[in-house]
Short mmCIF file of C-alpha atoms in Angstrom, two decimals:
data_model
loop_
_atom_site.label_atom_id
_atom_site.label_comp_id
_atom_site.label_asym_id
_atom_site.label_seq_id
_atom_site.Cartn_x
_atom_site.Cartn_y
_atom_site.Cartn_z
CA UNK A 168 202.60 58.70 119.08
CA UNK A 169 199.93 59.02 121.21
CA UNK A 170 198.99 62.51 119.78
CA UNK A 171 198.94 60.47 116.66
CA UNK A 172 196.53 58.53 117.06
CA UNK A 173 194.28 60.69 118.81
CA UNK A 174 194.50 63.70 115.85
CA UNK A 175 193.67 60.58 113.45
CA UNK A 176 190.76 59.75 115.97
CA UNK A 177 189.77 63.64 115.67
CA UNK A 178 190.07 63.60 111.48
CA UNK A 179 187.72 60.25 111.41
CA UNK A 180 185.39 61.86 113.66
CA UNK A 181 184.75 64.73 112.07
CA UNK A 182 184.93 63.76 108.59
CA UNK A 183 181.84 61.03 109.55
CA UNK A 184 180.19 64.31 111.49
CA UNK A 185 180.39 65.99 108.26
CA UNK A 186 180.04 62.96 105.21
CA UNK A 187 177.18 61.46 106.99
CA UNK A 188 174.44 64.03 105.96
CA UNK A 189 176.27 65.47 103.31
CA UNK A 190 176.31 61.93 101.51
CA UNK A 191 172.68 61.06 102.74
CA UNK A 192 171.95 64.75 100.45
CA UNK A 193 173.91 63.34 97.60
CA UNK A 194 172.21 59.55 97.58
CA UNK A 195 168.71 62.00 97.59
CA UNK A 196 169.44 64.18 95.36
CA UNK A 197 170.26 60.63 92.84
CA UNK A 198 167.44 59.11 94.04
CA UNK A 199 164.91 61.93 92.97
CA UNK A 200 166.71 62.23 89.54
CA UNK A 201 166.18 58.00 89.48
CA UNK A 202 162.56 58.18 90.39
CA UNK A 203 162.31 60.72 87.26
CA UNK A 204 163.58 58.25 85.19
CA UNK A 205 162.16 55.28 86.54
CA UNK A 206 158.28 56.78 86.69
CA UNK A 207 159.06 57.85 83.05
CA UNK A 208 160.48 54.33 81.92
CA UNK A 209 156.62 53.79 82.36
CA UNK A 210 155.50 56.96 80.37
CA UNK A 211 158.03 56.17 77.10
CA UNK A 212 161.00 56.29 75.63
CA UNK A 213 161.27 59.65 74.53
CA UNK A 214 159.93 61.18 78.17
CA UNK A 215 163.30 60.00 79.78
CA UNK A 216 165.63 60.93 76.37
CA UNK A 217 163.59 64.35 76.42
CA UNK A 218 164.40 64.98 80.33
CA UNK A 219 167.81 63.57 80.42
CA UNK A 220 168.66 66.11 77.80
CA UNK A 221 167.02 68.84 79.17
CA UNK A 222 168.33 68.19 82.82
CA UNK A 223 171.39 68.74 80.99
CA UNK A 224 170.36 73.05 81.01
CA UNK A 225 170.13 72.25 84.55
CA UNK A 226 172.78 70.96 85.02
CA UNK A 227 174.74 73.30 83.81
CA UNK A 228 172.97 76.00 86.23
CA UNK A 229 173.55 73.27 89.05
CA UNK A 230 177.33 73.63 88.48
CA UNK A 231 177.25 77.43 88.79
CA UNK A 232 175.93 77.20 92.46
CA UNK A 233 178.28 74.54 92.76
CA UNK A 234 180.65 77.24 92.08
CA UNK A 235 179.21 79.63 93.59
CA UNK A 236 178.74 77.36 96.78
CA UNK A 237 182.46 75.45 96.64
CA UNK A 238 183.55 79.70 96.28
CA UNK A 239 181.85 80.81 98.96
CA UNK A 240 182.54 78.06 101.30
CA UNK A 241 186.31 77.73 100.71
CA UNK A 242 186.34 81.76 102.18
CA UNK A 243 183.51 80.84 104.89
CA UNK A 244 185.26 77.63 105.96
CA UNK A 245 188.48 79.47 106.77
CA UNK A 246 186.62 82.39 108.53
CA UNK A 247 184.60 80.00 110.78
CA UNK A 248 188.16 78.32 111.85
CA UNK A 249 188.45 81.92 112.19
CA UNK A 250 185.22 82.37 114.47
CA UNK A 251 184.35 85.12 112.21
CA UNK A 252 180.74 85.59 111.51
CA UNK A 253 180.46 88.97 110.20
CA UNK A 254 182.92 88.09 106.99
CA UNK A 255 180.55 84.98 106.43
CA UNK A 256 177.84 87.25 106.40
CA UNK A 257 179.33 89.13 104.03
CA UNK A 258 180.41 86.46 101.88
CA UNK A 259 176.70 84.88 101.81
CA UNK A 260 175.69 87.93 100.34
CA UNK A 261 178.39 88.59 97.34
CA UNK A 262 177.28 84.63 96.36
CA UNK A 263 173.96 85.70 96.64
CA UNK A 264 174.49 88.15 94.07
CA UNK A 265 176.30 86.70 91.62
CA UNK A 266 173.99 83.26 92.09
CA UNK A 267 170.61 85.57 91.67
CA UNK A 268 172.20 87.58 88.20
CA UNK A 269 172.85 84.54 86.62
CA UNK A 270 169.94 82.88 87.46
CA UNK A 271 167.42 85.19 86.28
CA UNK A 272 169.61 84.50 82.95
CA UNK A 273 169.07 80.86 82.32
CA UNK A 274 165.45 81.57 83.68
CA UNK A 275 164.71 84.06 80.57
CA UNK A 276 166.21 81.72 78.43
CA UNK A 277 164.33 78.27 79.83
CA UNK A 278 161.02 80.36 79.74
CA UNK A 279 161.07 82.38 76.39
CA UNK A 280 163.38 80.37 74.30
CA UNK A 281 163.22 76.21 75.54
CA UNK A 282 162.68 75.42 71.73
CA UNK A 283 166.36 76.90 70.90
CA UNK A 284 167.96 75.12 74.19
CA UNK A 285 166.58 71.53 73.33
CA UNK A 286 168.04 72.25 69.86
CA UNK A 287 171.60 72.33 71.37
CA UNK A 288 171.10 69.18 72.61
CA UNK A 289 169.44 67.23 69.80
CA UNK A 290 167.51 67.50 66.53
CA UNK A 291 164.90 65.22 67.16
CA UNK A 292 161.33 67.00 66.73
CA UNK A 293 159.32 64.94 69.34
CA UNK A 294 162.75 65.39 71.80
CA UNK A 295 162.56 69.19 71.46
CA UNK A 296 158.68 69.82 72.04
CA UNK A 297 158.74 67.56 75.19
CA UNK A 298 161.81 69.01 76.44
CA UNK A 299 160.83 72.63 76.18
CA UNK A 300 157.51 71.94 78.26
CA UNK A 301 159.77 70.55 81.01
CA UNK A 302 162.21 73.53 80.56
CA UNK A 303 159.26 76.00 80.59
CA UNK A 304 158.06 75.06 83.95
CA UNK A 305 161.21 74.52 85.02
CA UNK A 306 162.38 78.09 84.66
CA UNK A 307 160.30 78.92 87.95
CA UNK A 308 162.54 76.43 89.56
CA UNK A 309 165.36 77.89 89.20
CA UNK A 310 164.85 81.16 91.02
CA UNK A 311 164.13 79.31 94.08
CA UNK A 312 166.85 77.32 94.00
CA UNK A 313 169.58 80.23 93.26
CA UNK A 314 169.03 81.20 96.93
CA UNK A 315 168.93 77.71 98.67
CA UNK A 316 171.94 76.32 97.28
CA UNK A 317 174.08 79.41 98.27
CA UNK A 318 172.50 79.29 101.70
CA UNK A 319 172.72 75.78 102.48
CA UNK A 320 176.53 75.41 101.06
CA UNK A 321 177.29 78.41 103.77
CA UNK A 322 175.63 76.39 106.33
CA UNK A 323 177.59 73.54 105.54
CA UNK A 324 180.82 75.35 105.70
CA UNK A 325 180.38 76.02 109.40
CA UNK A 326 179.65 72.53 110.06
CA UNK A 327 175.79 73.23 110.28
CA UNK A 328 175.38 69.81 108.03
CA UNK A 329 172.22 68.45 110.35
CA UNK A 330 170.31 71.86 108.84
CA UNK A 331 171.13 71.38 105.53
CA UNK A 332 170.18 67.76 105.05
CA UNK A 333 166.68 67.86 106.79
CA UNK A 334 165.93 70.78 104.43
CA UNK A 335 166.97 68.78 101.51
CA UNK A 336 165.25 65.35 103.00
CA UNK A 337 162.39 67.38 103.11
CA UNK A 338 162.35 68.91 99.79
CA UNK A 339 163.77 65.28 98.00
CA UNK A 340 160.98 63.64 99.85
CA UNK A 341 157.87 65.66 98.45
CA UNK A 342 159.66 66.15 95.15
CA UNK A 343 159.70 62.08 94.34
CA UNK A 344 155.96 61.74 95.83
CA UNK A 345 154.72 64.66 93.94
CA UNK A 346 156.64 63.05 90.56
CA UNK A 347 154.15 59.99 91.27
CA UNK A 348 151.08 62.27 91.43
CA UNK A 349 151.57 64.18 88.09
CA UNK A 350 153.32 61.22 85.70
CA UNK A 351 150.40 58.98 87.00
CA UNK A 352 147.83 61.07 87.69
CA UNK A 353 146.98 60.08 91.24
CA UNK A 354 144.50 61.22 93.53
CA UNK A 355 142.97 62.55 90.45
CA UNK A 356 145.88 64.43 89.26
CA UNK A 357 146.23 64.78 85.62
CA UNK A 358 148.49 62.73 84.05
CA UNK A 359 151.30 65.29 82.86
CA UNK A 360 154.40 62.96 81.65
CA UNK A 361 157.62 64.72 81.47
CA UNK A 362 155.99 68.29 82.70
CA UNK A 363 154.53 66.57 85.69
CA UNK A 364 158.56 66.04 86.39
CA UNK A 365 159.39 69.65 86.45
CA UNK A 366 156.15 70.69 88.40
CA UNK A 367 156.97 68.20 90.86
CA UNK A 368 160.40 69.86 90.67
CA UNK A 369 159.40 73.85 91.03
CA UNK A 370 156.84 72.73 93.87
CA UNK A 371 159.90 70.80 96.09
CA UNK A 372 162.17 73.69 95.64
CA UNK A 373 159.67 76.61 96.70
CA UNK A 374 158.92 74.52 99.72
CA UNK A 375 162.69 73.82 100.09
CA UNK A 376 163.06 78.10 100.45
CA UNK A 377 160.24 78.41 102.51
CA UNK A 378 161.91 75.83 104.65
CA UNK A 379 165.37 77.99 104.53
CA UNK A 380 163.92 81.28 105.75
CA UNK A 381 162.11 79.50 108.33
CA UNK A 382 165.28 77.69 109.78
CA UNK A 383 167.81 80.79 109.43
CA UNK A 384 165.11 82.91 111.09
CA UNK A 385 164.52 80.12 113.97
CA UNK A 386 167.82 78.11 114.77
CA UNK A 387 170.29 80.10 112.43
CA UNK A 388 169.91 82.99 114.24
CA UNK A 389 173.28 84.52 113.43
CA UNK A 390 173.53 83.33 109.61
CA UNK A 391 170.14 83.72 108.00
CA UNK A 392 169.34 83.71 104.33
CA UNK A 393 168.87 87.32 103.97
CA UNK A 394 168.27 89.27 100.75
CA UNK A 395 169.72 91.87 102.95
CA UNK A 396 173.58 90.68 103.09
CA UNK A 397 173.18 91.50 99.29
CA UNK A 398 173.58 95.08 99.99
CA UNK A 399 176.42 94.97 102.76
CA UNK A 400 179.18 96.33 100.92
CA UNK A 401 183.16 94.93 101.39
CA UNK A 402 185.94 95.90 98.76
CA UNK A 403 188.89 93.11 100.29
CA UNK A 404 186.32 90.55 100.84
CA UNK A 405 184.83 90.96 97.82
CA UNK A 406 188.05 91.14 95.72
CA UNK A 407 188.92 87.90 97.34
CA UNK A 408 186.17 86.25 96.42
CA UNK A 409 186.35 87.34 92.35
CA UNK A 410 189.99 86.03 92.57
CA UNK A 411 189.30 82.75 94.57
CA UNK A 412 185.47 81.96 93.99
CA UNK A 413 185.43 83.36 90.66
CA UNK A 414 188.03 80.86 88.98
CA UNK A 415 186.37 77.73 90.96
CA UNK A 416 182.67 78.71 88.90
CA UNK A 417 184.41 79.05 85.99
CA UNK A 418 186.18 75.52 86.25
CA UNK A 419 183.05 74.03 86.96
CA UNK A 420 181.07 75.74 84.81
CA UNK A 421 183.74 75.33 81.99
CA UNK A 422 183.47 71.45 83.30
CA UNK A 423 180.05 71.40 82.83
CA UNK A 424 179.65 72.66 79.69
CA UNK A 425 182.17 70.08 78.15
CA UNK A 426 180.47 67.30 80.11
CA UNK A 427 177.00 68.45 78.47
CA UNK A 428 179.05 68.34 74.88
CA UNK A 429 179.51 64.30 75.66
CA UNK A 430 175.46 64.06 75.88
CA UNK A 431 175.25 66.09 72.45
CA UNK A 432 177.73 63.93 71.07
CA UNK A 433 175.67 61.15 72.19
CA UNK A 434 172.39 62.80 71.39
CA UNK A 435 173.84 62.82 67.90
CA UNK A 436 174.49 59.46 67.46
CA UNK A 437 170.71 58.44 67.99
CA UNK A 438 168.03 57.54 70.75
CA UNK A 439 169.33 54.61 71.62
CA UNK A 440 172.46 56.03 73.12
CA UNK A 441 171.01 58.95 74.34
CA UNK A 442 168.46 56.55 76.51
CA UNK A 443 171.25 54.28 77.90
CA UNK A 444 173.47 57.21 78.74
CA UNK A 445 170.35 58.41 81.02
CA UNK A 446 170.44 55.40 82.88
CA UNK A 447 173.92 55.06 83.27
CA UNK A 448 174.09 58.78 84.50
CA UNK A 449 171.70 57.96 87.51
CA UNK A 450 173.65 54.43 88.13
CA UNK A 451 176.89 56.29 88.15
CA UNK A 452 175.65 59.06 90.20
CA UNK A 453 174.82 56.76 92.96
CA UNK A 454 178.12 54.98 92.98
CA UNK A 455 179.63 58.36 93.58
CA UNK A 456 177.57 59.64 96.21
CA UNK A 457 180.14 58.44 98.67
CA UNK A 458 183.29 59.79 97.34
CA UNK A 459 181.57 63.22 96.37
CA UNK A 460 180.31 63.64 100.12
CA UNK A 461 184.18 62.73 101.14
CA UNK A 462 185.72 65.59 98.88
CA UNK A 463 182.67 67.80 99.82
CA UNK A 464 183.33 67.47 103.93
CA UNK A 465 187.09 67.07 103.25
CA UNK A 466 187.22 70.33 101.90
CA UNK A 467 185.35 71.97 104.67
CA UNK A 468 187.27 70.64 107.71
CA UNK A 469 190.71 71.51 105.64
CA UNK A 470 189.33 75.08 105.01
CA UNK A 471 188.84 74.91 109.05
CA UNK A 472 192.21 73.93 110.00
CA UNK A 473 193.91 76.38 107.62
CA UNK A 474 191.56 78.99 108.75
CA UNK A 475 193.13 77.89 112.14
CA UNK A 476 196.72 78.60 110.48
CA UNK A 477 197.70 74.95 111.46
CA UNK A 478 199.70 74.23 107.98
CA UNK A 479 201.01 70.58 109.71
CA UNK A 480 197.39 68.78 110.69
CA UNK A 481 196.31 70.40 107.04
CA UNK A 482 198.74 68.57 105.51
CA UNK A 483 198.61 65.21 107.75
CA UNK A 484 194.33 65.13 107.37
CA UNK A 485 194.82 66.10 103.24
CA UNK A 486 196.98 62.88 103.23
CA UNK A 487 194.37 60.64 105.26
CA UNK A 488 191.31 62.50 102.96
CA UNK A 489 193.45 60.67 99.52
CA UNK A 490 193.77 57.36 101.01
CA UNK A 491 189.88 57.59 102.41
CA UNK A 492 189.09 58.77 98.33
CA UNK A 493 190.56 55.79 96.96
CA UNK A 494 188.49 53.51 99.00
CA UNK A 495 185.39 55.24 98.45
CA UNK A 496 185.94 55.44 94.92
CA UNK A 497 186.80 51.72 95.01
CA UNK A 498 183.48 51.22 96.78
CA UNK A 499 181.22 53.49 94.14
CA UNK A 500 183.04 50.34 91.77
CA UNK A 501 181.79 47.60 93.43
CA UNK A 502 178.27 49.04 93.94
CA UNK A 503 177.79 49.70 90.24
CA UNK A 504 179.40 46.31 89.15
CA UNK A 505 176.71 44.80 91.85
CA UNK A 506 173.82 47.37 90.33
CA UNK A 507 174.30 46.29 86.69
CA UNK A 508 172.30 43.30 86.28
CA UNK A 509 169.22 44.82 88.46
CA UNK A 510 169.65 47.93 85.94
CA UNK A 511 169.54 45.46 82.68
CA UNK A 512 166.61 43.27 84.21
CA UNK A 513 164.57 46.17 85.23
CA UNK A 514 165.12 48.51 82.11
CA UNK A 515 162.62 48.71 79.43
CA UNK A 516 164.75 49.80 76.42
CA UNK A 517 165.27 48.64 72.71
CA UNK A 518 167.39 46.15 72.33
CA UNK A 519 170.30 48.10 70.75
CA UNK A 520 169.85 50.64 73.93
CA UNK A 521 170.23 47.23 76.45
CA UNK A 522 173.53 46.43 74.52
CA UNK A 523 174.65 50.07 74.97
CA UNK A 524 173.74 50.13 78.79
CA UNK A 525 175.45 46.82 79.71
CA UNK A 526 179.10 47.92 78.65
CA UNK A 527 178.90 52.06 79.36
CA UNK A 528 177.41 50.82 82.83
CA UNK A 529 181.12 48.08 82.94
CA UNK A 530 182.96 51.18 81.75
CA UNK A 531 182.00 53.17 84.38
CA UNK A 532 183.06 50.75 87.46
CA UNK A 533 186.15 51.88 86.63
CA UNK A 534 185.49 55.62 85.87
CA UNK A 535 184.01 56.35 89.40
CA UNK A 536 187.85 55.86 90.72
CA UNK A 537 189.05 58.67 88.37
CA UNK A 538 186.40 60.72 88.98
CA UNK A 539 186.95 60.48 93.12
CA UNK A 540 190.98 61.39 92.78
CA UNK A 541 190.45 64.12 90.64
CA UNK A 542 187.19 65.99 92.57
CA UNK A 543 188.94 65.38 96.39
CA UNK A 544 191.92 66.68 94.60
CA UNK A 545 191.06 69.75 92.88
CA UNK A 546 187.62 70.91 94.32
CA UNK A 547 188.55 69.47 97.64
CA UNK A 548 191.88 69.69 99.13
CA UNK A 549 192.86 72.39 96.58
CA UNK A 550 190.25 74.88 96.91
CA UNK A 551 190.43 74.79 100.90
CA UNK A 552 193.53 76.58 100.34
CA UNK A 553 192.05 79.06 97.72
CA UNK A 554 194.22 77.32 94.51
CA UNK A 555 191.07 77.64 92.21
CA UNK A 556 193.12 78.55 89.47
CA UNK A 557 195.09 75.20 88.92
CA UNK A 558 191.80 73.46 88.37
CA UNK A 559 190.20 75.70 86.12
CA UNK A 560 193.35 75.05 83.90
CA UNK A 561 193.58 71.49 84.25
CA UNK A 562 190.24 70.96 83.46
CA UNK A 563 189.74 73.36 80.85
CA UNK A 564 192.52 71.55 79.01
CA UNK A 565 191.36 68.09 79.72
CA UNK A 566 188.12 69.21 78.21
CA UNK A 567 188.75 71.11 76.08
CA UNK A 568 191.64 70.73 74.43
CA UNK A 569 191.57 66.68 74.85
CA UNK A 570 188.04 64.38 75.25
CA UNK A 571 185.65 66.88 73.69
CA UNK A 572 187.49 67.14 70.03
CA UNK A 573 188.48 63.33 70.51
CA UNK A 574 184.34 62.45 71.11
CA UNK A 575 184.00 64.82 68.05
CA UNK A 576 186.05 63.41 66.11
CA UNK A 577 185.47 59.22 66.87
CA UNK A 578 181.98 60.13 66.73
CA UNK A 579 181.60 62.22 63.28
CA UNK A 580 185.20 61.81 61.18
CA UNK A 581 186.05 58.39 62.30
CA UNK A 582 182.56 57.31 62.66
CA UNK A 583 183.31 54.62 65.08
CA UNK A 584 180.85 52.60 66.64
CA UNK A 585 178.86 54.15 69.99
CA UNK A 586 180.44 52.04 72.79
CA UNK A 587 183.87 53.05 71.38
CA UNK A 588 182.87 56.59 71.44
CA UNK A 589 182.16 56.45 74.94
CA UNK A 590 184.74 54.33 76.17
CA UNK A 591 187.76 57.33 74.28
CA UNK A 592 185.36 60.09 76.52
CA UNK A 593 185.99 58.13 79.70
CA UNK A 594 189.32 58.67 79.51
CA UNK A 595 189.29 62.18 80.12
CA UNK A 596 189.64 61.59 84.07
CA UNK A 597 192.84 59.61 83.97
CA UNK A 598 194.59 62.25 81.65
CA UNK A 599 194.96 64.19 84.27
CA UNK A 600 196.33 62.19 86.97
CA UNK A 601 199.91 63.32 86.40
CA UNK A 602 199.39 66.66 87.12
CA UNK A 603 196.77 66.93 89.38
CA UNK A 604 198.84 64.39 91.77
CA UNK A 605 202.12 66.88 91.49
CA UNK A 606 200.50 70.01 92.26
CA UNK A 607 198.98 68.10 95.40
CA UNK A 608 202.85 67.01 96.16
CA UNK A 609 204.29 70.12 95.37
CA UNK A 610 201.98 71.71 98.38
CA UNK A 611 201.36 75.06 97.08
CA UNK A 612 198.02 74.92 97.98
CA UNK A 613 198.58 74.63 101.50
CA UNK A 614 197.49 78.65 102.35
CA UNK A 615 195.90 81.07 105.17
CA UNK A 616 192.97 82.99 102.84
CA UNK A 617 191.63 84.94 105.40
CA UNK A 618 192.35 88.45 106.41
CA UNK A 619 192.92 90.67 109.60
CA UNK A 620 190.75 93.63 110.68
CA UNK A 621 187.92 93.41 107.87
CA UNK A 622 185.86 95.62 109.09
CA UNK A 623 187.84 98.17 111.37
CA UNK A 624 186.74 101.20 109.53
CA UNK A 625 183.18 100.12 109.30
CA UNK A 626 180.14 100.09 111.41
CA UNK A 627 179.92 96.41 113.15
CA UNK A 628 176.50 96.04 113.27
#
């Protein structure tokens, strides 16, 4: 009993070790994207539809290195309960590659064609022009930020948290000052609306890069970011992380995609919606900050322990990581039942829009618990133990197959009303609860990913 208690002591403290300044990321991260929106609240109507849609390219990108980073780190986790640097190293690099292809990618598109992107998302003229300034600028951004995310997701995964979250305090920090400077215009700034946004943007990130060369060259010393692990070449390790990472990029990209169809679905049924939904995204975004960080650090210290080959405390600390989910999820509830009227006194929308916000933002204190299950479930717990394939299938049907043809089809056969719309794609979390809770019973998850003698026949160096 006694052993117990103190392995429960153990979990608790490293999972606060590990949420603390993962979460204190996440709540910066929301709190630049609600700065955006609440400088341009000031600027008009149409500056925050224009960005929220656009941030919607973006976001798909964002979900990528998410990928990319949840990939990587499920491998890297396991290897550091391994105490195996030179396979991190190695892993860094094959994320680095496949985060730097793709990148350059969405960059050609965001600088050459923006007009064509905005289109996806809407058909409004004034929408499109503003967004494709902000996606023109924005393409810089992105280059910068293929290489930080991969790098700071590694660091993570050994439990070098403390690193990552100064470099993105730092970077969140200058990014919501600098958003001041160019939608005002101060210190004799030009006044630049929604491009001041992504300038403020591209300037954070380089400085965020700068910032994660600096580090890995000062107290990273044996995991830098170096273009160099690019070119280190490993058949097993890379093979493993095509079949493991691979499927996890896909999921979420696949994930993202669908989740961008609900804001074109939206963006279709008229400004109005489109403007709520923006402020409902940041609101909801904060009241998940908590039970994102959980599945985030949850994920990592599983990927430790089954690095470890200790199958048992996996098992016992996945079962204490649910119950922790449902109160945090519980908790994101509360805080955006409690944030609702300060949202609805503070907004400065139409009047149809303040109708729309009051019962998506109700909708949602609900959602968040969904939302929490399902990510410490499948791109937590799961992926620890390398099952990235379950969730790519689960979601890809949920998606697919279910909320985006039902939006679709409420929204342009049925022609029901907005709110009813939304409410039908907010069910798209609780569809899956069934089998996303038996695959976590079932245990087939629980695995060892790593491998013996990596790098017997090469030279060590």
């Amino acid at each position: 009993m006694f052993h117990d208690n103190n392995d429960r002591d153990i979990f608790y403290s490293k999972m606060l070790q590990l949420v603390v300044p993962i979460v204190i990321q996440n709540l910066l991260s929301a709190a630049v994207n609600s700065a955006d929106v609440v400088m341009l609240n000031y600027v008009g109507q149409s500056s925050i539809s224009a960005v929220s849609l656009a941030s919607n390219y973006a976001g798909v990108l964002f979900m990528v290195y998410y990928g990319l980073g949840t990939g990587a780190t499920l491998l890297s986790a396991q290897y550091w309960g391994k105490k195996d640097m030179q396979a991190i190293r190695v892993i860094e690099g094959i994320a680095l590659r496949f985060s730097m292809l793709i990148t350059l990618l969405f960059s050609g598109f965001a600088l050459f064609a923006p007009e064509l992107m905005m289109r996806l998302f809407t058909s409004d003229t004034e929408l499109i022009h503003i967004g494709a300034g902000y996606l023109r600028v924005m393409s810089f951004t992105y280059l910068c930020w293929g290489f930080t995310e991969i790098y700071l997701a590694i660091l993570r995964s050994v439990g070098r948290v403390t690193i990552a979250m100064v470099l993105n305090v730092t970077a969140f920090s200058l990014n919501i000052l600098l958003n001041a400077v160019f939608i005002f215009g101060l210190f004799g700034a030009p006044r630049l609306g929604a491009v001041g946004v992504a300038i403020a943007t591209a300037v954070s990130r380089a400085v965020e890069l700068i910032g994660c060369i600096v580090v890995s060259f000062l107290f990273s010393r044996d995991l830098k970011l170096n273009p160099i692990y690019m070119f280190i070449s490993n058949k097993p390790l890379l093979k493993d992380f095509i079949q493991l990472a691979l499927p996890a990029l896909v999921n979420d990209l696949s994930w993202s995609v669908a989740f961008s169809m609900y804001s074109v679905i939206l963006g279709h049924l008229g400004t109005d919606a489109v403007a709520a939904n923006s402020l409902v995204v940041i609101v909801r975004n904060f009241g998940t900050v908590l039970c994102f960080g959980t599945a985030s650090a949850g994920g990592i210290l599983l990927g430790n322990v089954m690095g470890e080959n200790d199958m048992e405390r996996a098992k016992e600390y996945a079962s204490k990581l649910l119950k922790l989910t449902v109160i945090t999820g519980a908790i994101g509830g509360v805080l955006i039942l409690i944030a609702t009227p300060l949202v609805l006194h503070f907004a400065k929308l139409s009047e149809t829009a303040m109708h729309y916000l009051k019962y998506m933002l109700l909708i949602n204190t609900y959602y968040v618990m969904g939302a929490a299950v399902n990510t410490t479930l499948i791109a937590g717990v799961f992926r620890a133990g390398g099952d990235t394939r379950f969730g790519l299938i689960c979601d890809s049907i949920d998606m697919w197959c279910y909320a985006v043809p039902l939006g679709f089809i409420a929204a342009f056969v049925l022609k029901l009303p907005v709110l009813v719309v939304y409410f039908l794609l907010c069910t798209d979390e609780f569809v899956k609860w069934p089998w996303v809770i038996k695959r976590y019973r079932s245990g087939k998850w629980l695995q060892n990913i790593t491998r013996d003698d990596l790098f017997v026949k090469e030279d060590a160096h």
